[in-house]
Amino acid sequence: MGGNGENRSSKALSRRDFIKCSGLLGGALLASQMEWATDLMRRAEAGLLTPEEEYELIKAENILHTVCLQCNTGCGIKVKLFRKNGQAVALKIDGNPYSPFVSLPHTSYRVSPFDVSPVDMGICPKGQAGIQTAYDPYRVTKVLKRAGRRGENRWMTISFDQAIDEIVNGGRLFSHVPGEENRVITGLKEIYALRDPKIAKEMADGVKRIAASKDKKKAVEEFKTKHAANLHSLIDPDHPDLGPKNNQLVYMWGRKKGGRGDFAARFFGDYFGTVNTHGHTTVCQGSLYFTCKAMSEQYVGNKFTGGAKFYWQGDFENAEYILSVGSNLFDANYGPSNRNLRLVPRLAEGKVKLTVVDPRFNKAAAKATRYLPIRPGTDGAFFAAIIRWIIDHQKYDGKYLACANKAAAKVAHEPTWSNACLLVKIGKDGMPGKFLRAHEIGLAPVEKRKDPAGVEYDFEYLVVMKEGKPIAVDPNDEKTPVVGDLLISTEIQGIQVKTALQIVY
Ligand code: SF4
């Protein structure tokens, strides 16, 4: 914080006071405060604040820099508060100049908030509607407990303390509901059965041994004898693979980014010890995640694995051509505030061309260079046609795709390399199978190597074809460059093979 900021900061309210005021933001306004707050909010929405009130909103000490959770984009926002007599109400939400999501370029963190406070960046209408979410009269701000039979939709409010007590200790929690007088609910305390990490590890190792054993029944009996003192902590001692009772706590969440997600994983996984922590992403976005993961997989231990980068994003700030398929750039898609900031100025200046492929004429289509109203269900054919055209007209980057290993990429001044020229075995049904190994055609024997954990294994070379001759290749080799021909469909020693690029032709 600069000297200027320090001076003014000394006059500002303390963090404790600020948090006390901020407490009103969570929809917890008392009836006496409600009238005051509602009047302010109405006048703010109508643009009828007095100049004095407007001035309050640009004071740094009245601004909360935080993150919008109205959608999964998580834009940086600044919430402007009006404070009076120890009360505070959020009146306006704008983009946070410190946030790279909504500000390009963003303000350095070294700049004092006192110098930045008059600067507002844009956010989408949904983000601005966060005020309505915060003060929605129907917002649930208390713990609701079922008061009637299931489905009767009758609820009672209980205190947080009571809720925690009941969730942790369990008991006859619904004795007030006819028919459930004696129903005992298990509390987390009871499910938190296995607490000793050493014993947990020993039992987990034992389960691995059962999995590896050929005589499972015998292995389970041995396990039960060895861990007799702790079998009570298991869900089912006859099925140790189900794990400890701790696994009966299932933690499911929606969207969580780094920070919140890490905290939850640590609490439920590392501390409580349940394996049942499940994020939202199963089918949803799976195609993106798994494709991206596959794109960054490396040849380790004779297979392509360990894709470390599962989330790739287009570079809207530098792209010259954007093909948008099934993503509504100006409505959503990570998200309007972020995308528009990067896309719209370049679109307006003619620096990027945008083609929108969508059955619906969406907002992005209205601003696109070209709109393709595709028929639903024909996306696959559309992409197959594009790939075909690119290959037929040699519009691919052959120099890059020919690099079969790290050494070749280095020579070509490429940061990465691909599997485009590697040979893949083709089955009798014409379908692609595994990559051809050099030892399968007597080209190069397997080699004894050690994996990162120091365990010895038989390394298998892969194969490319160069000017009619197969060449063995180690994709991770940094010393001997290997390049391959890209469009190959042939037979080697009775094995049908195609290059990876040929397969997509
Ligand atoms: S795109 Fe809009 S709703 Fe989503 S996080 Fe950003 S401001 Fe909030």
XYZ file of C-alpha atoms and ligand atoms in Angstrom:
513
model
C 0.000 0.000 0.000
C 1.394 3.441 -0.924
C 2.014 6.248 1.519
C -1.182 7.890 0.432
C -3.095 4.729 1.237
C -1.455 4.338 4.613
C -2.557 7.791 5.730
C -6.135 7.241 4.758
C -6.088 3.655 5.969
C -5.390 4.824 9.521
C -8.733 6.630 9.529
C -10.642 3.663 8.170
C -12.582 1.213 10.270
C -10.844 -1.842 11.642
C -11.114 -5.230 9.966
C -13.197 -6.465 12.902
C -15.657 -3.577 12.519
C -15.786 -4.132 8.809
C -16.629 -7.795 9.234
C -19.257 -6.842 11.787
C -20.828 -4.560 9.184
C -20.392 -7.129 6.459
C -22.442 -9.504 8.576
C -25.506 -7.615 7.417
C -24.718 -8.543 3.861
C -25.738 -12.138 4.246
C -29.462 -11.425 4.181
C -29.470 -11.130 7.949
C -30.943 -7.645 8.101
C -33.084 -7.028 11.145
C -36.582 -5.649 10.612
C -35.482 -2.217 11.868
C -32.612 -2.143 9.385
C -34.670 -3.505 6.515
C -36.577 -0.336 5.793
C -33.424 1.736 5.660
C -31.664 -0.805 3.461
C -34.626 -1.340 1.130
C -35.018 2.371 0.558
C -31.330 2.715 -0.242
C -31.367 -0.244 -2.602
C -34.453 1.005 -4.449
C -32.977 4.447 -4.924
C -29.611 2.986 -5.968
C -31.326 0.824 -8.613
C -33.264 3.817 -9.871
C -30.118 5.957 -9.988
C -31.582 8.293 -7.375
C -28.857 8.286 -4.752
C -27.818 11.693 -3.520
C -24.303 12.867 -4.486
C -23.274 12.336 -0.856
C -24.523 8.762 -0.954
C -22.842 8.157 -4.324
C -19.615 9.441 -2.850
C -19.806 6.881 -0.034
C -19.737 4.104 -2.635
C -16.359 5.016 -4.090
C -14.580 5.174 -0.756
C -12.058 2.332 -0.553
C -13.127 1.500 2.979
C -16.658 0.865 1.678
C -15.583 -1.578 -1.023
C -15.290 -5.315 -0.583
C -13.076 -6.952 -3.206
C -14.313 -10.474 -3.670
C -15.404 -13.077 -6.217
C -18.762 -13.434 -7.968
C -20.307 -16.857 -7.561
C -23.396 -16.175 -9.644
C -21.847 -18.563 -12.162
C -18.766 -20.766 -12.333
C -16.585 -18.162 -14.003
C -15.754 -16.591 -10.662
C -15.090 -13.040 -11.869
C -13.340 -10.666 -9.540
C -15.850 -8.140 -8.256
C -16.020 -5.133 -5.976
C -19.074 -4.880 -3.780
C -19.890 -1.330 -2.767
C -21.328 -0.893 0.673
C -23.240 1.918 2.232
C -22.516 2.144 5.934
C -24.275 4.123 8.560
C -24.286 3.852 12.346
C -22.595 0.471 12.301
C -24.958 -0.918 9.681
C -24.053 -1.749 6.114
C -25.902 -2.615 2.978
C -24.446 -3.708 -0.376
C -25.708 -1.344 -3.047
C -23.767 -2.060 -6.200
C -21.497 -4.708 -7.685
C -18.933 -3.898 -10.372
C -15.850 -5.513 -11.869
C -12.706 -5.582 -9.787
C -9.815 -3.789 -11.553
C -7.340 -6.103 -9.811
C -8.914 -9.171 -11.435
C -7.466 -10.421 -14.747
C -10.856 -11.965 -15.541
C -12.579 -8.628 -15.882
C -9.707 -6.201 -16.402
C -7.246 -6.341 -19.286
C -4.598 -5.536 -18.266
C -5.404 -5.805 -14.605
C -4.210 -3.359 -11.980
C -1.066 -4.384 -10.135
C -1.632 -5.625 -6.597
C 0.959 -3.052 -5.563
C -1.469 -0.230 -6.304
C -3.341 0.937 -3.242
C -7.112 0.274 -3.107
C -7.440 3.956 -2.223
C -6.081 4.850 -5.649
C -8.168 2.264 -7.483
C -11.484 2.753 -5.715
C -13.040 5.070 -8.377
C -12.237 2.584 -11.153
C -15.010 0.144 -12.077
C -14.719 -2.673 -14.565
C -17.656 -4.298 -16.298
C -19.392 -7.473 -15.235
C -22.392 -9.243 -16.692
C -25.980 -8.522 -15.590
C -26.170 -11.805 -13.740
C -23.166 -10.795 -11.672
C -24.742 -7.444 -10.882
C -27.874 -9.278 -9.803
C -25.822 -10.716 -6.933
C -27.416 -7.980 -4.805
C -30.804 -9.546 -5.413
C -29.452 -12.959 -4.500
C -27.946 -11.626 -1.281
C -31.131 -9.870 -0.192
C -33.686 -12.229 -1.695
C -36.453 -12.420 0.924
C -36.769 -16.146 0.150
C -33.081 -16.785 0.686
C -32.607 -19.557 3.218
C -30.489 -18.114 5.995
C -31.383 -20.540 8.775
C -31.047 -24.278 9.120
C -34.290 -25.970 8.096
C -35.229 -29.273 9.672
C -38.044 -31.507 8.490
C -41.077 -30.998 10.730
C -43.487 -33.399 9.062
C -43.437 -36.668 7.174
C -41.228 -36.852 4.091
C -42.932 -35.073 1.218
C -45.269 -33.054 3.446
C -43.057 -30.000 2.920
C -43.267 -28.942 6.535
C -40.164 -27.441 8.083
C -38.940 -25.907 11.301
C -35.928 -23.679 11.839
C -33.249 -24.715 14.281
C -30.073 -23.005 15.416
C -26.716 -23.783 13.841
C -25.528 -25.102 17.211
C -28.422 -27.546 17.380
C -27.875 -28.596 13.765
C -24.206 -29.330 14.395
C -25.033 -31.210 17.576
C -27.624 -33.378 15.830
C -25.496 -34.019 12.742
C -22.499 -35.001 14.847
C -24.198 -36.976 17.613
C -27.302 -38.373 15.835
C -30.115 -39.874 17.911
C -33.911 -39.839 17.711
C -33.870 -36.668 15.675
C -37.378 -36.975 14.222
C -39.275 -38.163 17.283
C -41.704 -35.280 16.640
C -42.792 -36.873 13.355
C -45.564 -39.490 13.609
C -44.108 -42.891 12.751
C -40.513 -41.840 13.350
C -40.660 -41.632 17.141
C -38.066 -44.376 17.575
C -36.022 -43.971 14.433
C -32.389 -43.497 15.372
C -30.217 -41.469 13.017
C -26.521 -42.311 12.960
C -24.348 -39.309 13.744
C -21.034 -38.473 12.112
C -19.331 -39.281 15.396
C -20.251 -42.936 14.969
C -19.331 -43.001 11.284
C -15.970 -41.466 12.126
C -14.949 -44.941 13.227
C -11.392 -45.383 12.037
C -9.246 -42.542 13.315
C -5.728 -43.930 13.531
C -3.935 -43.177 10.231
C -1.403 -45.943 10.866
C -4.110 -48.570 11.273
C -6.008 -47.120 8.304
C -2.931 -47.542 6.125
C -2.260 -51.073 7.332
C -5.858 -52.079 6.596
C -5.775 -50.380 3.183
C -2.582 -52.288 2.344
C -4.329 -55.475 3.483
C -7.213 -54.756 1.090
C -4.712 -54.305 -1.741
C -3.278 -57.723 -0.913
C -6.784 -59.215 -1.069
C -7.308 -57.616 -4.479
C -4.029 -59.077 -5.747
C -4.688 -62.507 -4.276
C -6.007 -65.397 -6.381
C -7.795 -67.042 -3.423
C -9.926 -64.120 -2.250
C -11.813 -66.057 0.453
C -8.597 -67.150 2.087
C -7.140 -63.666 1.810
C -10.217 -62.163 3.494
C -9.961 -64.661 6.369
C -6.281 -63.797 6.820
C -7.187 -60.119 6.800
C -9.861 -60.656 9.460
C -7.433 -62.520 11.702
C -4.724 -59.912 11.332
C -7.044 -56.949 11.917
C -9.439 -58.576 14.409
C -9.112 -55.685 16.849
C -10.304 -53.136 14.294
C -12.935 -55.011 12.305
C -15.658 -53.061 14.123
C -14.566 -49.962 12.197
C -15.375 -51.537 8.830
C -18.669 -51.229 6.960
C -18.659 -55.007 6.442
C -15.781 -57.148 7.795
C -16.575 -59.786 5.156
C -16.023 -57.112 2.473
C -13.013 -55.134 3.679
C -12.861 -53.559 0.212
C -15.830 -51.370 1.194
C -13.494 -49.740 3.656
C -14.153 -48.188 7.049
C -17.485 -46.749 8.164
C -15.920 -43.357 7.491
C -16.743 -43.995 3.822
C -20.439 -43.768 4.685
C -20.077 -40.028 4.735
C -20.599 -38.879 1.163
C -19.588 -35.348 0.366
C -20.955 -34.062 -2.926
C -20.474 -30.562 -4.167
C -21.274 -28.519 -7.203
C -18.688 -26.168 -8.557
C -15.612 -25.478 -6.491
C -12.382 -23.996 -7.594
C -8.937 -24.192 -6.038
C -9.033 -23.074 -2.436
C -12.557 -24.055 -1.464
C -12.170 -27.420 -3.197
C -8.795 -28.085 -1.587
C -10.182 -27.266 1.834
C -13.123 -29.639 1.413
C -10.900 -32.432 0.111
C -8.614 -31.981 3.076
C -11.409 -31.986 5.628
C -13.517 -34.827 4.276
C -10.739 -36.866 2.691
C -7.589 -36.393 4.723
C -9.171 -35.651 8.063
C -12.467 -37.534 8.174
C -11.127 -40.302 5.962
C -13.955 -40.898 3.497
C -13.166 -41.760 -0.103
C -16.626 -40.593 -1.126
C -15.959 -37.022 -2.132
C -17.503 -36.338 -5.511
C -17.455 -33.175 -7.560
C -20.083 -32.330 -10.100
C -18.170 -33.423 -13.151
C -19.185 -36.832 -14.352
C -20.770 -36.671 -17.759
C -21.044 -32.904 -17.592
C -17.974 -31.458 -19.289
C -16.412 -34.927 -19.296
C -15.799 -34.714 -23.024
C -13.712 -31.605 -22.487
C -11.813 -32.844 -19.461
C -10.993 -36.291 -20.792
C -10.023 -35.044 -24.245
C -7.745 -32.404 -22.764
C -6.250 -34.931 -20.389
C -5.575 -37.281 -23.296
C -3.929 -34.429 -25.215
C -1.352 -33.949 -22.477
C -0.622 -37.627 -21.776
C 2.975 -38.809 -21.987
C 4.514 -42.156 -22.918
C 5.333 -43.501 -19.470
C 5.742 -47.174 -18.604
C 4.778 -48.231 -22.151
C 1.498 -46.373 -22.270
C 0.267 -42.868 -22.817
C -0.876 -41.767 -19.393
C -0.817 -39.130 -16.685
C -2.348 -36.252 -18.667
C -1.535 -33.407 -16.335
C -3.428 -30.631 -18.090
C -7.086 -31.455 -18.185
C -8.438 -28.011 -18.925
C -7.413 -26.133 -22.042
C -8.759 -22.757 -22.976
C -8.663 -20.916 -26.282
C -6.401 -17.862 -26.424
C -8.978 -15.191 -27.198
C -6.444 -12.426 -26.820
C -4.293 -13.654 -29.695
C -6.376 -16.007 -31.857
C -6.934 -14.939 -35.447
C -9.791 -17.326 -36.071
C -12.270 -18.740 -33.586
C -14.625 -21.586 -34.387
C -17.332 -21.582 -31.752
C -19.401 -24.744 -31.592
C -21.998 -25.317 -28.907
C -20.732 -22.460 -26.779
C -22.587 -19.226 -26.332
C -19.757 -16.783 -26.021
C -21.786 -13.714 -25.156
C -24.293 -15.474 -22.890
C -22.153 -17.860 -20.917
C -19.063 -19.983 -21.581
C -16.681 -18.818 -18.922
C -18.274 -16.171 -18.948
C -19.529 -12.956 -20.572
C -17.364 -10.643 -18.452
C -14.210 -12.567 -19.189
C -14.783 -13.539 -22.836
C -16.279 -10.310 -24.059
C -13.422 -8.308 -22.655
C -10.976 -10.274 -24.752
C -13.069 -10.933 -27.819
C -15.223 -7.917 -28.574
C -12.535 -5.240 -29.123
C -10.545 -7.550 -31.414
C -13.706 -8.537 -33.253
C -14.636 -4.886 -33.741
C -11.122 -4.091 -34.995
C -11.219 -6.992 -37.444
C -8.268 -8.729 -35.771
C -10.118 -12.001 -35.303
C -12.698 -13.860 -37.360
C -15.450 -15.679 -35.533
C -17.529 -18.487 -36.972
C -20.463 -19.648 -34.871
C -21.828 -23.128 -35.478
C -25.148 -23.497 -33.708
C -28.687 -24.498 -34.646
C -29.842 -21.453 -32.695
C -28.977 -17.953 -33.823
C -27.445 -16.942 -30.502
C -25.969 -13.623 -29.418
C -22.473 -14.543 -30.614
C -23.893 -15.480 -34.023
C -25.294 -11.964 -34.287
C -21.758 -10.566 -34.017
C -19.918 -13.340 -35.872
C -18.063 -13.138 -39.158
C -19.933 -16.227 -40.267
C -22.883 -18.159 -38.892
C -23.470 -21.807 -39.712
C -26.946 -23.002 -38.704
C -26.002 -26.642 -38.294
C -28.674 -29.321 -38.134
C -28.758 -30.919 -34.642
C -26.949 -34.265 -34.514
C -24.661 -33.561 -37.468
C -21.700 -32.091 -35.556
C -19.636 -35.262 -36.046
C -20.096 -35.167 -39.811
C -19.252 -31.481 -39.817
C -15.936 -32.045 -38.058
C -15.106 -35.113 -40.156
C -15.571 -32.923 -43.232
C -13.307 -30.213 -41.844
C -10.584 -32.741 -41.003
C -10.898 -34.271 -44.469
C -10.598 -30.892 -46.139
C -7.585 -29.906 -44.044
C -5.759 -33.102 -44.922
C -6.775 -33.080 -48.608
C -5.534 -29.524 -48.976
C -2.467 -30.059 -46.760
C -3.523 -27.234 -44.487
C -2.063 -28.929 -41.442
C 1.288 -28.113 -39.815
C 3.253 -31.024 -41.262
C 6.566 -29.906 -39.793
C 5.127 -30.050 -36.298
C 3.116 -33.241 -36.712
C 6.106 -35.120 -38.147
C 8.040 -34.719 -34.887
C 7.849 -38.074 -33.142
C 9.944 -37.262 -30.107
C 11.272 -34.511 -27.913
C 14.589 -34.303 -29.783
C 12.797 -33.771 -33.106
C 10.620 -31.047 -31.582
C 13.741 -29.314 -30.342
C 15.298 -29.306 -33.800
C 12.021 -27.982 -35.290
C 11.818 -25.289 -32.593
C 8.497 -26.666 -31.451
C 7.566 -26.642 -27.756
C 5.769 -29.995 -27.960
C 5.388 -33.005 -30.209
C 2.502 -35.323 -31.015
C 1.618 -38.912 -31.852
C 0.408 -38.049 -35.378
C 3.062 -40.095 -37.183
C 3.167 -43.068 -34.790
C 1.952 -46.338 -36.292
C -1.233 -47.861 -34.887
C -2.290 -51.478 -35.384
C -5.536 -51.906 -37.290
C -7.792 -54.830 -36.384
C -9.516 -57.203 -38.799
C -12.655 -55.119 -38.405
C -10.732 -52.090 -39.670
C -10.790 -50.442 -36.260
C -7.631 -48.911 -34.757
C -6.125 -50.677 -31.760
C -2.834 -50.258 -29.900
C 0.308 -48.491 -31.052
C 2.677 -50.840 -32.854
C 5.700 -51.769 -30.727
C 9.114 -52.040 -32.373
C 9.801 -55.471 -30.843
C 6.633 -56.836 -32.498
C 8.292 -56.482 -35.912
C 11.811 -57.314 -34.728
C 12.926 -53.689 -35.146
C 14.229 -53.038 -31.631
C 14.214 -55.281 -28.566
C 12.630 -54.290 -25.273
C 15.014 -52.495 -22.942
C 15.376 -52.804 -19.188
C 14.562 -49.397 -17.708
C 13.491 -48.024 -14.365
C 10.262 -46.115 -13.806
C 10.205 -42.884 -11.728
C 9.698 -44.998 -8.586
C 12.845 -46.970 -9.378
C 10.992 -50.162 -10.359
C 12.499 -52.016 -13.314
C 10.329 -52.647 -16.383
C 10.650 -53.631 -20.043
C 10.588 -50.485 -22.149
C 8.944 -50.882 -25.567
C 9.899 -48.631 -28.491
C 7.125 -47.327 -30.713
C 7.373 -47.130 -34.509
C 7.170 -44.502 -37.258
C 7.561 -44.929 -40.987
C 10.075 -42.794 -42.899
C 10.459 -43.137 -46.652
C 9.132 -46.678 -46.598
C 11.246 -47.832 -43.665
C 10.025 -48.390 -40.098
C 12.052 -46.604 -37.423
C 11.925 -47.290 -33.668
C 11.177 -44.250 -31.536
C 11.134 -43.314 -27.883
C 8.818 -40.259 -27.667
C 10.735 -38.936 -24.659
C 14.160 -39.214 -26.279
C 15.894 -35.845 -26.127
C 18.999 -36.824 -28.092
C 18.077 -38.610 -31.317
C 15.508 -36.755 -33.407
C 12.962 -38.979 -35.129
C 10.480 -37.691 -37.685
C 7.931 -39.807 -39.491
C 5.741 -39.715 -42.571
C 2.251 -38.584 -41.756
C -0.165 -40.391 -44.015
C 0.622 -44.094 -43.973
C -1.627 -47.102 -44.428
C 0.317 -50.290 -44.967
C 1.162 -53.760 -43.717
C 4.347 -54.691 -41.857
C 5.048 -58.384 -41.382
C 1.371 -59.227 -41.664
C 0.284 -56.440 -39.291
C -2.013 -53.781 -40.729
C -0.946 -50.328 -39.566
C -1.890 -46.706 -40.068
C -0.451 -43.503 -38.699
C -2.576 -41.723 -36.104
C -3.167 -38.897 -38.590
C -4.250 -41.339 -41.291
C -6.848 -42.780 -38.911
C -8.673 -39.450 -38.646
C -8.642 -38.942 -42.442
S -19.717 -14.082 -15.789
Fe -21.200 -12.784 -14.670
S -22.293 -14.191 -13.295
Fe -20.459 -15.231 -14.004
S -18.943 -14.856 -12.389
Fe -18.670 -13.262 -13.967
S -19.931 -11.552 -13.297
Fe -20.588 -13.346 -12.128
